[in-house]
XYZ file of N, CA and C in Angstrom:
747
model
N 0.833 -1.202 0.000
C 0.000 0.000 0.000
C 0.868 1.254 0.000
N 1.899 1.266 0.843
C 2.807 2.420 0.897
C 3.516 2.607 -0.432
N 3.909 1.501 -1.064
C 4.614 1.580 -2.348
C 3.703 2.159 -3.415
N 2.405 1.743 -3.433
C 1.467 2.241 -4.430
C 1.250 3.738 -4.263
N 1.108 4.193 -2.999
C 0.944 5.626 -2.739
C 2.147 6.413 -3.233
N 3.358 5.848 -2.968
C 4.589 6.531 -3.383
C 4.647 6.643 -4.897
N 4.228 5.577 -5.591
C 4.220 5.620 -7.060
C 3.279 6.707 -7.563
N 2.066 6.787 -6.941
C 1.096 7.784 -7.359
C 1.618 9.193 -7.155
N 2.229 9.424 -5.991
C 2.783 10.750 -5.698
C 3.875 11.112 -6.690
N 4.734 10.127 -7.008
C 5.820 10.383 -7.964
C 5.254 10.718 -9.337
N 4.214 9.982 -9.756
C 3.585 10.230 -11.055
C 2.959 11.625 -11.085
N 2.306 11.997 -9.967
C 1.688 13.313 -9.894
C 2.738 14.408 -9.994
N 3.863 14.198 -9.292
C 4.938 15.198 -9.332
C 5.512 15.311 -10.728
N 5.689 14.166 -11.374
C 6.239 14.163 -12.727
C 5.290 14.857 -13.687
N 3.982 14.563 -13.573
C 2.973 15.181 -14.435
C 2.938 16.677 -14.246
N 3.020 17.103 -12.987
C 2.984 18.538 -12.686
C 4.181 19.250 -13.297
N 5.337 18.632 -13.189
C 6.556 19.240 -13.738
C 6.449 19.378 -15.253
N 5.931 18.335 -15.912
C 5.803 18.371 -17.366
C 4.774 19.399 -17.797
N 3.693 19.501 -16.999
C 2.653 20.463 -17.336
C 3.177 21.883 -17.276
N 3.961 22.179 -16.266
C 4.534 23.515 -16.126
C 5.431 23.836 -17.303
N 6.250 22.856 -17.710
C 7.193 23.111 -18.792
C 6.472 23.314 -20.115
N 5.288 22.666 -20.308
C 4.548 22.797 -21.563
C 3.743 24.086 -21.598
N 3.083 24.403 -20.480
C 2.147 25.528 -20.449
C 2.821 26.847 -20.113
N 4.046 26.837 -19.673
C 4.702 28.065 -19.277
C 4.974 28.960 -20.463
N 5.295 30.226 -20.191
C 5.535 31.194 -21.245
C 6.944 31.118 -21.785
N 7.856 30.474 -21.056
C 9.243 30.440 -21.476
C 9.396 29.487 -22.646
N 10.254 29.825 -23.563
C 10.492 28.974 -24.726
C 11.401 27.818 -24.371
N 12.305 28.000 -23.377
C 13.239 26.949 -22.982
C 12.801 26.364 -21.645
N 13.286 25.142 -21.360
C 12.933 24.457 -20.117
C 13.677 25.086 -18.951
N 12.974 25.379 -17.871
C 13.593 25.907 -16.660
C 14.461 24.818 -16.033
N 15.755 25.090 -15.743
C 16.631 24.074 -15.146
C 16.071 23.484 -13.862
N 15.425 24.311 -13.050
C 14.861 23.811 -11.797
C 13.754 22.807 -12.066
N 12.943 23.095 -13.105
C 11.872 22.168 -13.453
C 12.441 20.861 -13.983
N 13.497 20.964 -14.772
C 14.116 19.762 -15.328
C 14.683 18.882 -14.220
N 15.315 19.510 -13.229
C 15.877 18.758 -12.100
C 14.765 18.089 -11.303
N 13.655 18.803 -11.109
C 12.534 18.232 -10.369
C 11.940 17.036 -11.108
N 11.840 17.174 -12.452
C 11.306 16.068 -13.250
C 12.214 14.855 -13.165
N 13.537 15.093 -13.237
C 14.491 13.983 -13.146
C 14.419 13.313 -11.779
N 14.316 14.123 -10.724
C 14.206 13.567 -9.372
C 12.948 12.728 -9.231
N 11.845 13.199 -9.857
C 10.592 12.458 -9.797
C 10.718 11.120 -10.507
N 11.400 11.135 -11.671
C 11.629 9.887 -12.401
C 12.442 8.904 -11.577
N 13.515 9.415 -10.949
C 14.382 8.550 -10.148
C 13.631 7.983 -8.949
N 12.805 8.814 -8.324
C 12.041 8.346 -7.168
C 11.044 7.278 -7.584
N 10.400 7.497 -8.760
C 9.446 6.503 -9.240
C 10.134 5.180 -9.536
N 11.310 5.240 -10.202
C 12.048 4.021 -10.519
C 12.483 3.300 -9.256
N 12.939 4.070 -8.265
C 13.357 3.469 -6.996
C 12.186 2.783 -6.309
N 11.005 3.429 -6.376
C 9.821 2.835 -5.755
C 9.462 1.515 -6.424
N 9.577 1.499 -7.758
C 9.281 0.267 -8.493
C 10.270 -0.840 -8.165
N 11.499 -0.458 -7.875
C 12.533 -1.453 -7.538
C 12.505 -1.850 -6.066
N 11.682 -1.163 -5.273
C 11.606 -1.475 -3.855
C 12.733 -0.880 -3.041
N 13.445 0.122 -3.567
C 14.532 0.770 -2.842
C 14.340 2.282 -2.878
N 14.938 2.958 -1.902
C 14.891 4.415 -1.898
C 15.962 4.961 -2.833
N 15.830 6.232 -3.180
C 16.832 6.856 -4.045
C 18.204 6.842 -3.379
N 18.215 7.028 -2.039
C 19.481 7.026 -1.307
C 20.142 5.653 -1.361
N 19.320 4.608 -1.190
C 19.856 3.244 -1.237
C 20.388 2.916 -2.621
N 19.676 3.375 -3.658
C 20.131 3.121 -5.021
C 21.470 3.807 -5.281
N 21.606 5.044 -4.789
C 22.859 5.776 -4.972
C 24.003 5.097 -4.228
N 23.693 4.590 -3.021
C 24.716 3.901 -2.234
C 25.176 2.624 -2.927
N 24.225 1.874 -3.485
C 24.576 0.655 -4.202
C 25.479 0.959 -5.388
N 25.157 2.043 -6.098
C 25.970 2.433 -7.253
C 27.378 2.808 -6.821
N 27.499 3.502 -5.679
C 28.814 3.890 -5.171
C 29.631 2.662 -4.789
N 29.006 1.687 -4.110
C 29.700 0.469 -3.706
C 30.163 -0.314 -4.922
N 29.299 -0.411 -5.936
C 29.679 -1.104 -7.167
C 30.907 -0.449 -7.795
N 30.928 0.885 -7.770
C 32.066 1.614 -8.319
C 33.346 1.348 -7.537
N 33.224 1.211 -6.204
C 34.391 0.926 -5.365
C 34.963 -0.453 -5.689
N 34.088 -1.436 -5.877
C 34.555 -2.772 -6.250
C 35.277 -2.722 -7.596
N 34.663 -2.035 -8.551
C 35.229 -1.976 -9.900
C 36.581 -1.279 -9.902
N 36.682 -0.128 -9.215
C 37.942 0.617 -9.195
C 39.033 -0.114 -8.432
N 38.632 -1.001 -7.501
C 39.610 -1.751 -6.710
C 40.005 -3.069 -7.372
N 39.377 -3.386 -8.499
C 39.691 -4.631 -9.184
C 39.218 -5.856 -8.430
N 38.073 -5.733 -7.737
C 37.554 -6.829 -6.925
C 36.204 -7.309 -7.457
N 36.005 -8.608 -7.400
C 34.706 -9.199 -7.681
C 34.003 -9.426 -6.355
N 32.826 -8.851 -6.149
C 32.161 -8.974 -4.841
C 31.895 -10.420 -4.444
N 32.109 -10.723 -3.179
C 31.706 -12.016 -2.630
C 30.194 -11.952 -2.394
N 29.423 -12.914 -2.895
C 27.966 -12.882 -2.693
C 27.602 -12.808 -1.212
N 26.524 -12.102 -0.903
C 26.147 -11.882 0.484
C 25.764 -13.169 1.214
N 25.383 -14.209 0.453
C 25.036 -15.473 1.098
C 26.217 -16.424 1.218
N 27.411 -15.959 0.812
C 28.616 -16.777 0.942
C 29.043 -16.819 2.410
N 29.422 -17.995 2.933
C 29.871 -18.093 4.341
C 31.039 -17.182 4.679
N 31.790 -16.755 3.674
C 32.908 -15.843 3.932
C 32.449 -14.563 4.614
N 31.236 -14.118 4.292
C 30.728 -12.900 4.919
C 30.550 -13.090 6.422
N 29.983 -14.218 6.816
C 29.797 -14.486 8.237
C 31.137 -14.626 8.948
N 32.088 -15.291 8.297
C 33.423 -15.437 8.889
C 34.092 -14.070 9.050
N 33.967 -13.233 8.023
C 34.594 -11.910 8.064
C 33.973 -11.045 9.162
N 32.649 -11.079 9.271
C 31.971 -10.288 10.310
C 32.349 -10.777 11.707
N 32.468 -12.099 11.856
C 32.827 -12.648 13.162
C 34.234 -12.208 13.575
N 35.168 -12.256 12.625
C 36.567 -11.966 12.956
C 36.895 -10.476 12.952
N 35.988 -9.664 12.442
C 36.244 -8.228 12.314
C 36.748 -7.569 13.598
N 36.159 -7.815 14.786
C 36.660 -7.126 15.987
C 38.129 -7.404 16.280
N 38.594 -8.631 16.043
C 39.998 -8.964 16.289
C 40.895 -8.327 15.235
N 40.474 -8.373 13.976
C 41.254 -7.747 12.906
C 41.330 -6.239 13.117
N 40.252 -5.648 13.608
C 40.250 -4.204 13.872
C 41.290 -3.831 14.917
N 41.476 -4.672 15.927
C 42.493 -4.403 16.942
C 43.894 -4.471 16.348
N 44.117 -5.447 15.475
C 45.403 -5.556 14.779
C 45.687 -4.292 13.970
N 44.695 -3.822 13.215
C 44.871 -2.635 12.379
C 45.048 -1.375 13.222
N 44.300 -1.278 14.322
C 44.423 -0.111 15.194
C 45.814 -0.057 15.830
N 46.343 -1.221 16.176
C 47.690 -1.279 16.755
C 48.722 -0.833 15.719
N 48.559 -1.322 14.482
C 49.478 -0.934 13.408
C 49.384 0.562 13.130
N 48.154 1.100 13.123
C 47.961 2.528 12.868
C 48.551 3.383 13.981
N 48.578 2.842 15.194
C 49.118 3.573 16.343
C 50.635 3.496 16.407
N 51.177 2.343 16.048
C 52.634 2.128 16.123
C 53.193 1.766 14.736
N 52.879 2.613 13.779
C 53.243 2.341 12.382
C 54.734 2.132 12.187
N 55.536 2.912 12.855
C 56.972 2.879 12.627
C 57.682 1.760 13.377
N 57.065 1.213 14.381
C 57.773 0.233 15.221
C 57.204 -1.176 15.151
N 55.949 -1.324 14.743
C 55.337 -2.648 14.718
C 55.512 -3.291 13.346
N 56.247 -4.390 13.314
C 56.424 -5.178 12.097
C 55.654 -6.482 12.279
N 54.548 -6.608 11.591
C 53.691 -7.781 11.772
C 54.326 -9.074 11.257
N 55.331 -8.936 10.393
C 55.995 -10.130 9.861
C 57.125 -10.615 10.759
N 57.730 -9.701 11.487
C 58.771 -10.053 12.459
C 58.547 -9.238 13.726
N 57.466 -9.500 14.434
C 57.142 -8.684 15.606
C 58.076 -8.950 16.777
N 58.285 -7.925 17.572
C 59.001 -8.111 18.830
C 58.140 -8.951 19.753
N 58.747 -9.459 20.823
C 57.975 -10.262 21.778
C 56.823 -9.454 22.361
N 57.082 -8.185 22.665
C 56.045 -7.334 23.237
C 54.887 -7.153 22.254
N 55.204 -6.864 20.975
C 54.163 -6.683 19.969
C 53.419 -7.994 19.710
N 54.145 -9.090 19.649
C 53.545 -10.401 19.388
C 52.459 -10.705 20.415
N 52.818 -10.609 21.677
C 51.878 -10.985 22.731
C 50.770 -9.944 22.916
N 51.098 -8.672 22.724
C 50.094 -7.629 22.896
C 49.016 -7.720 21.831
N 49.418 -7.841 20.563
C 48.445 -7.947 19.480
C 47.604 -9.216 19.638
N 48.261 -10.316 19.976
C 47.535 -11.562 20.192
C 46.518 -11.409 21.317
N 46.945 -10.807 22.423
C 46.056 -10.621 23.570
C 44.867 -9.728 23.215
N 45.108 -8.682 22.419
C 44.016 -7.805 22.009
C 42.999 -8.563 21.160
N 43.484 -9.486 20.330
C 42.581 -10.318 19.545
C 41.759 -11.247 20.418
N 42.395 -11.806 21.438
C 41.686 -12.692 22.371
C 40.607 -11.922 23.128
N 40.941 -10.732 23.602
C 39.980 -9.914 24.340
C 38.815 -9.496 23.443
N 39.106 -9.226 22.162
C 38.056 -8.805 21.229
C 37.049 -9.926 20.975
N 37.557 -11.166 20.871
C 36.686 -12.324 20.642
C 37.122 -13.432 21.607
N 36.772 -13.324 22.873
C 37.244 -14.298 23.862
C 36.553 -15.650 23.711
N 37.244 -16.736 24.064
C 36.591 -18.045 24.080
C 35.432 -18.040 25.082
N 34.487 -18.892 24.867
C 33.315 -18.955 25.736
C 33.715 -19.315 27.169
N 33.163 -18.585 28.108
C 33.378 -18.818 29.544
C 34.829 -18.627 29.979
N 35.594 -17.852 29.212
C 37.004 -17.650 29.569
C 37.245 -16.364 30.343
N 36.242 -15.490 30.431
C 36.398 -14.190 31.084
C 35.814 -14.233 32.495
N 36.612 -13.835 33.480
C 36.127 -13.863 34.857
C 35.408 -12.548 35.205
N 34.826 -12.439 36.406
C 34.084 -11.228 36.784
C 34.934 -9.962 36.790
N 36.246 -10.106 36.844
C 37.137 -8.946 36.842
C 37.615 -8.606 35.424
N 36.989 -9.229 34.418
C 37.291 -9.012 32.996
C 38.701 -9.446 32.625
N 39.228 -10.411 33.347
C 40.501 -11.029 32.977
C 40.179 -12.325 32.229
N 40.828 -12.502 31.082
C 40.571 -13.676 30.253
C 41.644 -14.727 30.548
N 41.213 -15.935 30.819
C 42.123 -17.035 31.131
C 42.029 -18.072 30.003
N 43.123 -18.251 29.271
C 43.093 -19.108 28.086
C 44.342 -19.984 28.055
N 44.167 -21.219 27.626
C 45.311 -22.098 27.474
C 46.263 -21.546 26.413
N 47.550 -21.722 26.642
C 48.560 -21.141 25.754
C 48.386 -21.618 24.316
N 48.063 -22.884 24.125
C 47.907 -23.404 22.757
C 46.808 -22.660 22.003
N 45.731 -22.328 22.704
C 44.634 -21.604 22.066
C 45.023 -20.152 21.804
N 45.757 -19.558 22.731
C 46.242 -18.194 22.521
C 47.103 -18.130 21.267
N 47.978 -19.101 21.098
C 48.849 -19.115 19.921
C 48.077 -19.381 18.641
N 46.902 -19.979 18.754
C 46.042 -20.147 17.586
C 45.549 -18.784 17.099
N 45.277 -17.878 18.031
C 44.946 -16.498 17.663
C 46.142 -15.843 16.964
N 47.336 -16.091 17.479
C 48.543 -15.519 16.877
C 48.680 -15.951 15.425
N 48.450 -17.238 15.176
C 48.593 -17.778 13.826
C 47.555 -17.193 12.872
N 46.399 -16.824 13.406
C 45.352 -16.239 12.568
C 45.612 -14.767 12.260
N 46.162 -14.025 13.224
C 46.265 -12.579 13.086
C 47.614 -12.079 12.592
N 48.688 -12.777 12.924
C 50.031 -12.288 12.586
C 50.588 -13.032 11.369
N 50.743 -12.333 10.244
C 51.214 -12.989 9.020
C 52.572 -13.683 9.181
N 53.410 -13.183 10.082
C 54.746 -13.746 10.233
C 54.823 -14.951 11.142
N 53.697 -15.376 11.688
C 53.717 -16.517 12.609
C 52.846 -17.641 12.075
N 53.420 -18.835 12.009
C 52.690 -20.014 11.553
C 52.380 -20.927 12.731
N 51.243 -21.587 12.653
C 50.840 -22.506 13.717
C 51.914 -23.553 13.959
N 52.219 -23.786 15.225
C 53.204 -24.791 15.595
C 54.610 -24.244 15.787
N 54.865 -23.029 15.351
C 56.187 -22.434 15.536
C 56.390 -22.026 16.994
N 57.638 -21.913 17.375
C 57.953 -21.455 18.730
C 57.589 -19.980 18.858
N 56.944 -19.637 19.947
C 56.544 -18.251 20.186
C 57.620 -17.522 20.975
N 57.666 -16.196 20.857
C 58.611 -15.429 21.688
C 58.346 -15.663 23.168
N 59.379 -15.496 23.959
C 59.228 -15.694 25.397
C 58.312 -14.641 25.981
N 57.400 -15.104 26.833
C 56.443 -14.192 27.462
C 56.976 -13.736 28.813
N 57.479 -12.523 28.866
C 57.926 -11.946 30.121
C 57.928 -10.430 30.014
N 57.530 -9.789 31.083
C 57.513 -8.329 31.174
C 56.674 -7.677 30.077
N 55.567 -8.332 29.714
C 54.633 -7.752 28.745
C 53.424 -7.243 29.513
N 53.107 -5.981 29.360
C 52.032 -5.354 30.138
C 50.695 -6.055 29.900
N 50.025 -6.404 30.984
C 48.679 -6.931 30.907
C 48.567 -8.395 30.549
N 49.705 -9.090 30.363
C 49.674 -10.503 29.971
C 50.667 -11.261 30.840
N 50.240 -12.382 31.369
C 51.156 -13.159 32.207
C 50.845 -14.644 32.070
N 51.889 -15.446 32.181
C 51.716 -16.890 32.149
C 51.740 -17.446 33.562
N 50.963 -18.462 33.783
C 50.935 -19.118 35.082
C 51.985 -20.229 35.088
N 53.030 -20.106 35.904
C 54.128 -21.088 35.878
C 53.693 -22.489 36.300
N 52.556 -22.609 36.968
C 52.092 -23.925 37.428
C 51.068 -24.556 36.483
N 50.806 -23.886 35.353
C 49.865 -24.451 34.386
C 50.178 -23.885 33.001
N 49.381 -24.282 32.030
C 49.576 -23.762 30.676
C 48.575 -22.652 30.371
N 48.068 -22.002 31.428
C 47.076 -20.938 31.273
C 47.767 -19.577 31.177
N 47.288 -18.746 30.250
C 47.763 -17.371 30.125
C 46.635 -16.442 30.566
N 46.972 -15.479 31.406
C 45.997 -14.520 31.928
C 46.157 -13.191 31.197
N 45.049 -12.663 30.705
C 45.087 -11.452 29.885
C 44.132 -10.410 30.447
N 44.675 -9.233 30.740
C 43.830 -8.119 31.159
C 43.016 -7.609 29.967
N 42.098 -6.708 30.249
C 41.215 -6.188 29.192
C 41.947 -5.180 28.317
N 42.802 -5.679 27.432
C 43.596 -4.836 26.540
C 42.837 -4.574 25.249
N 42.710 -3.308 24.871
C 42.055 -3.000 23.601
C 42.277 -1.536 23.242
N 42.109 -1.248 21.955
C 42.086 0.129 21.459
C 40.647 0.396 21.032
N 40.070 1.470 21.520
C 38.650 1.739 21.310
C 38.388 2.268 19.898
N 37.987 1.374 18.995
C 37.662 1.766 17.625
C 36.332 1.134 17.209
N 35.686 1.786 16.256
C 34.473 1.255 15.637
C 34.856 0.763 14.239
N 34.760 -0.556 13.981
C 35.150 -1.078 12.668
C 33.949 -1.390 11.779
N 34.185 -1.400 10.487
C 33.153 -1.828 9.544
C 33.837 -2.408 8.308
N 33.133 -3.290 7.626
C 33.645 -3.870 6.384
C 33.071 -3.073 5.217
N 33.937 -2.431 4.452
C 33.496 -1.651 3.302
C 33.317 -2.522 2.073
N 34.250 -3.445 1.866
C 34.219 -4.336 0.706
C 34.674 -5.721 1.129
N 34.155 -6.738 0.457
C 34.652 -8.099 0.608
C 34.576 -8.733 -0.770
N 35.744 -8.960 -1.362
C 35.757 -9.472 -2.726
C 37.012 -10.251 -3.027
N 37.060 -10.822 -4.220
C 38.246 -11.552 -4.673
C 38.977 -10.715 -5.708
N 40.281 -10.654 -5.572
C 41.104 -9.905 -6.511
C 41.018 -10.548 -7.888
N 40.692 -9.753 -8.900
C 40.488 -10.291 -10.237
C 41.769 -10.855 -10.849
N 42.928 -10.428 -10.361
C 44.198 -10.922 -10.905
C 44.748 -12.106 -10.113
N 44.790 -11.968 -8.787
C 45.420 -12.996 -7.956
C 44.437 -14.009 -7.382
N 43.161 -13.637 -7.318
C 42.163 -14.514 -6.712
C 42.133 -14.446 -5.195
N 42.961 -13.595 -4.599
C 43.006 -13.460 -3.141
C 41.720 -12.827 -2.627
N 41.311 -13.244 -1.421
C 40.137 -12.652 -0.778
C 40.577 -11.387 -0.039
N 39.912 -10.287 -0.319
C 40.292 -8.993 0.255
C 39.133 -8.418 1.055
N 39.421 -8.085 2.316
C 38.481 -7.327 3.147
C 38.971 -5.881 3.204
N 38.129 -4.949 2.823
C 38.475 -3.546 3.062
C 37.786 -3.125 4.349
N 38.598 -2.792 5.345
C 38.095 -2.506 6.683
C 38.300 -1.034 7.006
N 37.274 -0.426 7.563
C 37.354 0.956 8.041
C 37.352 0.946 9.564
N 38.316 1.628 10.162
C 38.354 1.768 11.616
C 38.337 3.248 11.968
N 37.655 3.568 13.045
C 37.528 4.968 13.432
C 37.414 5.070 14.944
N 38.185 5.982 15.533
C 38.088 6.214 16.970
C 37.394 7.551 17.206
N 36.714 7.674 18.349
C 35.927 8.868 18.633
C 36.795 10.118 18.716
N 38.023 9.938 19.173
C 38.912 11.095 19.345
C 39.515 11.552 18.017
N 39.449 10.727 16.989
C 40.021 11.081 15.694
C 41.532 11.024 15.663
N 42.133 10.266 16.573
C 43.592 10.182 16.637
C 44.156 9.255 15.561
N 43.363 8.272 15.142
C 43.822 7.340 14.109
C 43.511 7.935 12.741
N 44.554 8.229 11.992
C 44.380 8.847 10.672
C 44.401 7.815 9.549
N 45.027 6.653 9.789
C 45.026 5.585 8.786
C 43.794 4.725 9.034
N 42.710 5.078 8.385
C 41.416 4.484 8.732
C 40.976 3.347 7.812
N 41.437 3.319 6.583
C 40.988 2.307 5.628
C 42.126 1.348 5.282
N 41.829 0.043 5.371
C 42.855 -0.983 5.184
C 42.327 -2.109 4.305
N 43.185 -2.606 3.429
C 42.884 -3.829 2.687
C 43.583 -4.987 3.386
N 42.798 -5.988 3.758
C 43.308 -7.134 4.505
C 43.108 -8.391 3.646
N 44.202 -9.045 3.286
C 44.121 -10.290 2.525
C 43.963 -11.441 3.510
N 42.906 -12.227 3.318
C 42.612 -13.318 4.244
C 42.334 -14.599 3.460
N 42.407 -15.715 4.175
C 42.011 -16.988 3.587
C 41.473 -17.894 4.697
N 40.514 -18.756 4.379
C 40.032 -19.719 5.368
C 41.108 -20.762 5.659
N 41.071 -21.332 6.842
C 41.987 -22.417 7.172
C 41.706 -23.609 6.244
N 42.752 -24.299 5.877
C 42.602 -25.436 4.957
C 43.056 -26.753 5.573
N 43.348 -26.749 6.901
C 43.876 -27.961 7.526
C 42.799 -28.853 8.125
N 41.544 -28.410 8.050
C 40.444 -29.221 8.569
C 40.300 -29.221 10.079
N 41.169 -28.506 10.779
C 41.108 -28.452 12.242
C 40.215 -27.297 12.695
N 39.809 -27.353 13.969
C 39.029 -26.259 14.539
C 39.969 -25.151 15.000
N 39.550 -23.915 14.759
C 40.377 -22.766 15.127
C 39.533 -21.708 15.813
N 40.204 -20.902 16.623
C 39.507 -19.844 17.355
C 38.928 -18.805 16.402
N 39.659 -18.488 15.351
C 39.220 -17.514 14.355
C 39.148 -18.214 12.996
N 38.135 -17.937 12.199
C 37.924 -18.695 10.964
C 38.841 -18.344 9.801
N 39.478 -17.155 9.857
C 40.288 -16.694 8.732
C 41.717 -16.381 9.163
N 42.657 -16.646 8.260
C 44.056 -16.284 8.482
C 44.354 -14.981 7.754
N 44.999 -14.053 8.445
C 45.437 -12.806 7.825
C 46.772 -13.065 7.132
N 46.799 -12.851 5.822
C 48.022 -13.080 5.053
C 48.851 -11.812 4.889
N 48.160 -10.694 4.784
C 48.829 -9.419 4.541
C 47.814 -8.308 4.751
N 48.272 -7.120 5.079
C 47.362 -5.982 5.172
C 48.150 -4.708 4.921
N 47.482 -3.731 4.357
C 48.141 -2.458 4.092
C 47.115 -1.342 4.071
N 47.596 -0.146 4.382
C 46.736 1.029 4.438
C 46.341 1.482 3.033
N 45.076 1.805 2.860
C 44.573 2.310 1.581
C 44.599 3.828 1.659
N 45.409 4.431 0.841
C 45.569 5.899 0.874
C 44.547 6.544 -0.049
């Protein structure tokens, strides 16, 4: 019913605009009338398609972003979308850390402090079920913590020896068990996925992620993150491995 009313209103507006242009005394079409007629046409078409003019414009902009980036969109019903949305909070922490410590953090050869801090931030962003105590400290077995490392840090592969954990702020190992205790470490950012597609040349899966902090201190806000699903058939804390990431200027 609402759609039918909108169509009628659009038709009436279009008719009125055309009537003015025909019956008016001016020999040429008034630019304002022409713009109104075009807007009426666009609104009518949007109503017929079941979308608003704003939504149609947004879709066109997104399509242009995919095309200019050389990406083929991943269909919205592809499981990759759910995996990407699930892992986004942890990936956002990785990107925020890189944006904050651009000159000192090397994700391919991280220092022990960077290795454990980034890993811990990922764990805090997406903690295992029932791992957080009432004081917001996360208690996780070391093997599972290192599974986060393998997912988030391109320079670390599952099963490799990890840097020694000592004197890292907010993270400590329990010498009497294999449990690692992690304080609530995080950088306060709001993340979103702008694009998710496959590179037309390499076939790599690319997430374009936008991060933004309320204070506006992070200036490197848009990042392309190359990811891939695990292929070993094992269960993992995070569904995607980060292969590479870089700032989109």
